[in-house]
Coordinates of C-alpha atoms in Angstrom, one line a residue:
M3 CA 7.9 -4.4 -2.9
I4 CA 9.4 -7.4 -5.0
L5 CA 10.7 -5.9 -8.8
S6 CA 9.5 -9.4 -11.2
A7 CA 11.4 -9.3 -14.5
S8 CA 9.7 -10.8 -15.8
R9 CA 6.7 -13.7 -16.1
R10 CA 6.4 -11.4 -19.3
T11 CA 8.8 -11.9 -21.6
D12 CA 13.2 -12.7 -20.7
I13 CA 14.8 -9.7 -19.5
P14 CA 18.3 -11.0 -18.7
N15 CA 18.1 -12.8 -22.2
Y16 CA 17.3 -10.1 -24.5
Y17 CA 16.3 -7.0 -22.9
S18 CA 19.4 -6.2 -20.1
E19 CA 21.0 -3.4 -21.4
W20 CA 17.4 -2.0 -21.1
F21 CA 17.5 -3.3 -17.1
Y22 CA 20.9 -2.3 -16.5
N23 CA 19.9 1.9 -17.9
R24 CA 16.3 1.4 -16.2
M25 CA 18.1 0.7 -12.7
K26 CA 20.9 3.2 -12.9
E27 CA 18.0 6.1 -13.5
G28 CA 16.0 5.0 -10.6
F29 CA 12.4 4.3 -12.8
V30 CA 10.8 2.5 -15.1
Y31 CA 7.2 3.0 -17.5
V32 CA 5.1 0.1 -17.2
R33 CA 1.8 -0.1 -19.8
N34 CA -0.9 -1.2 -18.5
P35 CA -1.1 -4.9 -20.7
V36 CA -5.6 -4.3 -20.0
N37 CA -5.7 -0.6 -20.4
T38 CA -2.9 0.0 -23.0
H39 CA -3.2 3.7 -22.4
Q40 CA -2.5 3.6 -18.7
I41 CA 1.5 3.8 -18.5
S42 CA 2.4 3.7 -14.5
K43 CA 5.8 5.1 -13.5
I44 CA 7.4 2.6 -10.8
D45 CA 10.3 4.0 -8.7
L46 CA 13.6 1.0 -8.8
S47 CA 15.6 2.9 -6.1
P48 CA 17.3 0.5 -3.1
E49 CA 15.1 1.9 -0.3
V50 CA 11.7 0.6 -2.2
V51 CA 12.9 -2.3 -4.4
D52 CA 12.9 -5.7 -1.6
C53 CA 14.1 -8.1 -4.1
I54 CA 14.4 -8.5 -7.3
V55 CA 13.1 -12.5 -8.8
F56 CA 14.6 -13.1 -12.2
W57 CA 12.6 -15.7 -15.0
T58 CA 14.9 -16.2 -17.2
K59 CA 16.3 -19.1 -19.9
N60 CA 19.5 -18.2 -20.6
P61 CA 21.3 -15.4 -18.3
E62 CA 24.6 -14.7 -19.9
P63 CA 23.9 -11.4 -21.8
M64 CA 23.0 -9.6 -18.0
M65 CA 26.6 -11.9 -16.2
E66 CA 28.7 -9.4 -16.6
R67 CA 27.0 -6.8 -15.5
L68 CA 25.4 -8.3 -11.5
S69 CA 28.1 -6.2 -9.7
E70 CA 25.6 -3.2 -10.8
L71 CA 22.7 -4.9 -8.8
S72 CA 25.3 -5.0 -5.1
S73 CA 22.4 -2.3 -3.9
Y74 CA 19.8 -5.1 -4.1
P75 CA 18.8 -8.7 -3.5
Y76 CA 17.9 -11.0 -5.3
Y77 CA 17.3 -14.4 -7.0
F78 CA 17.2 -16.0 -10.7
Q79 CA 14.4 -18.5 -11.7
F80 CA 16.6 -20.7 -14.8
T81 CA 14.7 -22.4 -17.3
L82 CA 16.5 -25.5 -18.4
T83 CA 15.1 -28.5 -20.1
G84 CA 15.5 -31.3 -22.5
Y85 CA 13.5 -29.8 -25.8
G86 CA 15.2 -29.4 -28.3
K87 CA 14.6 -26.7 -31.2
D88 CA 11.2 -27.8 -32.2
I89 CA 10.3 -27.0 -28.8
E90 CA 12.6 -24.5 -27.6
L91 CA 13.2 -22.3 -30.6
N92 CA 16.2 -20.4 -30.2
I93 CA 18.0 -21.6 -27.4
P94 CA 21.6 -22.7 -27.7
H95 CA 22.4 -26.0 -27.3
K96 CA 21.5 -27.3 -23.5
R97 CA 24.2 -29.9 -22.7
D98 CA 27.1 -27.9 -24.5
I99 CA 26.3 -24.4 -23.7
M100 CA 22.7 -23.9 -21.2
I101 CA 24.3 -26.4 -18.5
N102 CA 27.9 -24.6 -18.0
I103 CA 26.5 -20.5 -18.3
F104 CA 23.8 -22.4 -15.3
Q105 CA 27.0 -22.9 -13.6
K106 CA 28.6 -19.8 -13.9
L107 CA 26.0 -17.6 -12.7
S108 CA 26.0 -20.4 -9.9
D109 CA 29.7 -19.6 -9.3
K110 CA 28.6 -15.7 -9.1
I111 CA 26.1 -15.1 -6.6
G112 CA 25.7 -19.3 -4.9
S113 CA 23.5 -22.4 -5.3
R114 CA 20.9 -21.2 -3.3
N115 CA 19.3 -18.1 -5.1
V116 CA 20.0 -20.0 -8.8
I117 CA 16.6 -21.9 -9.1
W118 CA 16.9 -24.7 -12.1
R119 CA 13.5 -24.7 -13.7
Y120 CA 12.2 -28.2 -15.7
D121 CA 8.7 -26.6 -16.5
P122 CA 6.6 -26.5 -19.1
I123 CA 6.6 -31.3 -19.2
L124 CA 4.9 -31.9 -22.1
F125 CA 4.0 -35.6 -23.6
N126 CA 4.2 -36.0 -27.0
N127 CA 5.6 -38.8 -29.3
T128 CA 9.3 -37.2 -28.9
Y129 CA 8.8 -36.3 -25.6
T130 CA 7.4 -39.1 -23.4
P131 CA 7.7 -39.8 -19.8
E132 CA 10.7 -42.0 -20.5
Y133 CA 12.7 -39.0 -23.0
H134 CA 11.5 -36.4 -20.1
L135 CA 13.6 -38.6 -17.3
K136 CA 16.0 -39.2 -18.7
A137 CA 16.9 -35.7 -19.6
F138 CA 16.0 -34.5 -16.7
G139 CA 18.5 -37.2 -14.9
Q140 CA 21.4 -36.0 -17.3
I141 CA 20.6 -32.4 -16.6
A142 CA 20.5 -33.1 -12.6
S143 CA 23.5 -34.3 -12.3
A144 CA 25.5 -31.8 -14.3
L145 CA 23.9 -29.4 -12.0
K146 CA 24.6 -31.0 -8.6
G147 CA 25.5 -28.7 -6.1
F148 CA 24.5 -25.9 -8.6
T149 CA 21.1 -25.6 -7.4
E150 CA 19.2 -26.4 -4.4
K151 CA 15.8 -26.7 -5.7
C152 CA 13.9 -27.7 -9.2
V153 CA 10.2 -26.9 -9.6
I154 CA 8.4 -28.0 -12.5
S155 CA 4.8 -27.9 -13.4
F156 CA 2.8 -29.0 -16.4
V157 CA 1.7 -28.0 -19.6
D158 CA -1.6 -25.8 -19.6
S159 CA -3.4 -25.7 -22.8
Y160 CA -4.1 -22.0 -22.3
A161 CA -6.0 -20.0 -25.2
K162 CA -3.0 -19.2 -27.0
I163 CA -1.2 -22.1 -27.6
K164 CA -3.9 -24.5 -28.1
K165 CA -3.7 -24.5 -31.8
N166 CA 0.3 -26.1 -31.4
M167 CA -0.3 -28.1 -28.1
K168 CA -2.7 -29.8 -30.9
Q169 CA 0.5 -29.7 -33.7
L170 CA 2.9 -31.3 -31.0
N171 CA 0.4 -34.0 -31.0
V172 CA 0.3 -33.3 -27.3
Y173 CA -1.5 -36.0 -24.5
E174 CA -1.7 -36.0 -20.4
L175 CA -0.6 -39.0 -18.9
E176 CA -3.1 -41.3 -17.2
H177 CA -2.9 -39.9 -13.2
E178 CA -1.6 -43.0 -11.9
K179 CA 1.8 -42.9 -14.8
L180 CA 1.5 -39.1 -13.1
I181 CA 1.8 -40.2 -10.1
A182 CA 5.0 -42.7 -10.9
F183 CA 6.2 -40.0 -13.4
S184 CA 6.7 -37.9 -10.7
R185 CA 7.8 -39.5 -7.6
E186 CA 10.2 -40.8 -9.9
I187 CA 11.4 -37.1 -10.7
A188 CA 11.4 -36.0 -7.4
R189 CA 14.0 -39.5 -6.6
I190 CA 16.3 -38.3 -9.0
A191 CA 16.8 -35.1 -7.9
K192 CA 17.1 -36.1 -4.4
S193 CA 19.9 -38.0 -5.7
N194 CA 22.0 -35.0 -7.1
G195 CA 21.2 -33.1 -3.5
I196 CA 18.1 -31.3 -5.3
T197 CA 14.5 -30.9 -4.1
V198 CA 11.7 -31.1 -6.2
A199 CA 8.4 -28.2 -5.7
S200 CA 5.1 -27.9 -8.0
C201 CA 4.6 -24.6 -10.0
A202 CA 0.9 -23.6 -10.1
E203 CA -0.2 -27.1 -10.3
M204 CA -3.8 -28.5 -9.1
I205 CA -2.6 -32.0 -8.4
D206 CA -1.0 -33.0 -5.1
L207 CA 2.0 -34.5 -5.2
S208 CA 2.9 -34.3 -1.8
M209 CA 3.5 -38.3 -1.6
C210 CA 5.7 -38.5 -3.9
G211 CA 7.8 -35.8 -2.3
I212 CA 7.0 -32.8 -4.3
A213 CA 5.7 -29.6 -2.3
H214 CA 3.6 -27.3 -3.7
N215 CA 5.6 -24.0 -4.6
C216 CA 5.9 -20.4 -4.7
C217 CA 8.4 -18.9 -7.2
I218 CA 8.1 -15.3 -5.9
D219 CA 7.9 -16.7 -2.2
K220 CA 7.7 -15.7 0.8
Q221 CA 9.6 -17.0 3.4
F222 CA 12.2 -17.7 0.5
I223 CA 12.9 -13.9 0.0
E224 CA 12.9 -13.1 4.1
E225 CA 15.7 -15.6 4.1
I226 CA 17.6 -13.8 1.6
I227 CA 17.5 -10.1 2.7
G228 CA 17.2 -11.3 6.3
C229 CA 14.2 -9.7 7.7
T230 CA 10.1 -10.6 7.4
I231 CA 7.8 -8.9 4.7
K232 CA 4.0 -8.0 5.0
A233 CA 2.8 -9.1 1.5
G234 CA -0.4 -11.4 0.5
K235 CA -0.9 -13.8 -2.2
D236 CA -0.8 -12.0 -5.9
K237 CA -4.3 -11.7 -6.7
N238 CA -3.4 -11.8 -10.4
Q239 CA -2.1 -15.0 -10.7
R240 CA -4.0 -18.7 -11.0
E241 CA -6.0 -19.4 -8.3
C242 CA -3.3 -22.5 -7.3
C243 CA -0.2 -20.1 -7.7
G244 CA 0.9 -19.9 -4.2
C245 CA 3.1 -16.2 -5.6
I246 CA 3.2 -13.1 -3.4
E247 CA 2.5 -9.1 -4.4
S248 CA 5.0 -8.2 -7.0
I249 CA 5.1 -5.3 -9.9
D250 CA 5.9 -6.9 -13.6
I251 CA 8.2 -5.2 -15.7
G252 CA 8.0 -6.8 -18.5
T253 CA 6.2 -7.1 -21.3
Y254 CA 4.0 -8.9 -23.6
N255 CA 4.7 -10.4 -27.1
T256 CA 8.1 -9.3 -26.8
C257 CA 10.2 -12.7 -26.3
K258 CA 12.4 -14.2 -28.7
N259 CA 12.9 -17.4 -27.1
G260 CA 10.6 -18.9 -29.6
C261 CA 8.9 -21.6 -27.4
R262 CA 5.6 -23.4 -28.7
Y263 CA 4.1 -23.8 -24.8
C264 CA 4.2 -19.8 -24.3
Y265 CA 1.0 -18.0 -22.8
A266 CA 3.1 -14.6 -23.9
N267 CA 3.2 -14.4 -26.7
A268 CA -0.2 -14.1 -29.1
G269 CA 2.5 -15.5 -32.5
T270 CA 5.4 -14.1 -34.3
D271 CA 4.9 -11.3 -35.9
S272 CA 3.6 -9.0 -33.0
I273 CA 7.6 -9.6 -31.5
L274 CA 8.5 -7.9 -34.9
R275 CA 7.0 -5.2 -34.5
N276 CA 7.3 -4.6 -31.1
N277 CA 11.4 -5.2 -31.3
R278 CA 11.6 -2.6 -33.9
L279 CA 10.6 0.4 -31.2
Y280 CA 12.8 -1.2 -29.0
D281 CA 15.4 1.5 -27.1
S282 CA 17.7 0.8 -24.1
A283 CA 17.3 4.2 -23.8
S284 CA 13.8 4.2 -22.8
P285 CA 11.9 4.1 -20.2
L286 CA 9.7 1.3 -21.5
L287 CA 10.6 -1.8 -23.3
C288 CA 10.0 -2.1 -27.0
G289 CA 7.6 1.2 -26.9
N290 CA 6.8 5.2 -26.8
V291 CA 4.5 7.3 -25.4
G292 CA 1.6 8.4 -27.4
E293 CA -0.6 11.6 -27.4
D294 CA -2.8 9.7 -25.8
D295 CA -1.0 7.5 -23.0
K296 CA -1.1 9.2 -19.0
I297 CA 1.8 8.2 -17.4
S298 CA 0.9 7.9 -13.5
I299 CA 3.2 7.3 -10.3
R300 CA 2.1 4.5 -8.5
K301 CA 3.0 4.4 -5.2
I302 CA 5.6 2.4 -4.2
K303 CA 7.2 0.8 -1.1
S304 CA 9.3 -1.2 0.9
I305 CA 7.6 -3.4 2.9
K306 CA 10.0 -4.9 5.4
E307 CA 8.3 -5.0 8.6
M308 CA 11.8 -5.3 10.6
K309 CA 15.5 -5.4 10.0
E310 CA 16.9 -8.5 11.1
R311 CA 15.1 -11.7 11.7

């Protein structure tokens, strides 16, 4: 199984102690986001967890304890953008703090295993194409030698964020301008030894030197773990998403990053309410098992096909 931690919330930033406790105890409870009374018990032993994929904007809280994951292959998807606190409210200063954290993580686990995400890209009167190209260039220069790959995407107007997008006066680029912008992104990245791929984009940017990306990538995971795996497309993701199947252990409405483009939060009140339930010793993230809840053991197995490639 591939373990996702997490598309739904920033576990490394806010819940690393809970995560390490879960790995130590060898299991986790995950509440079904659709049927909230249904809870799955997930085995987290090294025998069944083939790779862990972390998604974060700040992995620093968990970096000193990474040695506890020595039995597990893993990689980080580290989002680092040029936005200020008007877009990403609770992220520390990028140039003064976050770039240094990225570099330190890369030194610990290797440049291949830290994928830089500059996404989602939104355009408005402040964050113009020119602004993004300048910011992207500055970050790419600072990350030269510390990552091999950058993933980009353009903001999608989910129902949860339409109000925010309207308040921010977000607009779409015309097709030709978007192609020109993407081509320049790829050029800047290449000049810093970084390849660029897109995340869940319908638009074909291959003519710009940007391939479609799979964030939970079968080929990349096979390279990390040193053997082939048997895994199909994740049917729970968008049609244009190429990720393979994984099990996500996060919980919606728990991320405190305060990003105005985020699809995983319904609002500040729900985040505060859920965070009051946080207990690092609990099998559930930000919650308790209730009388009406039903816990079932999910059948988990390794998806490795052979010992060596």
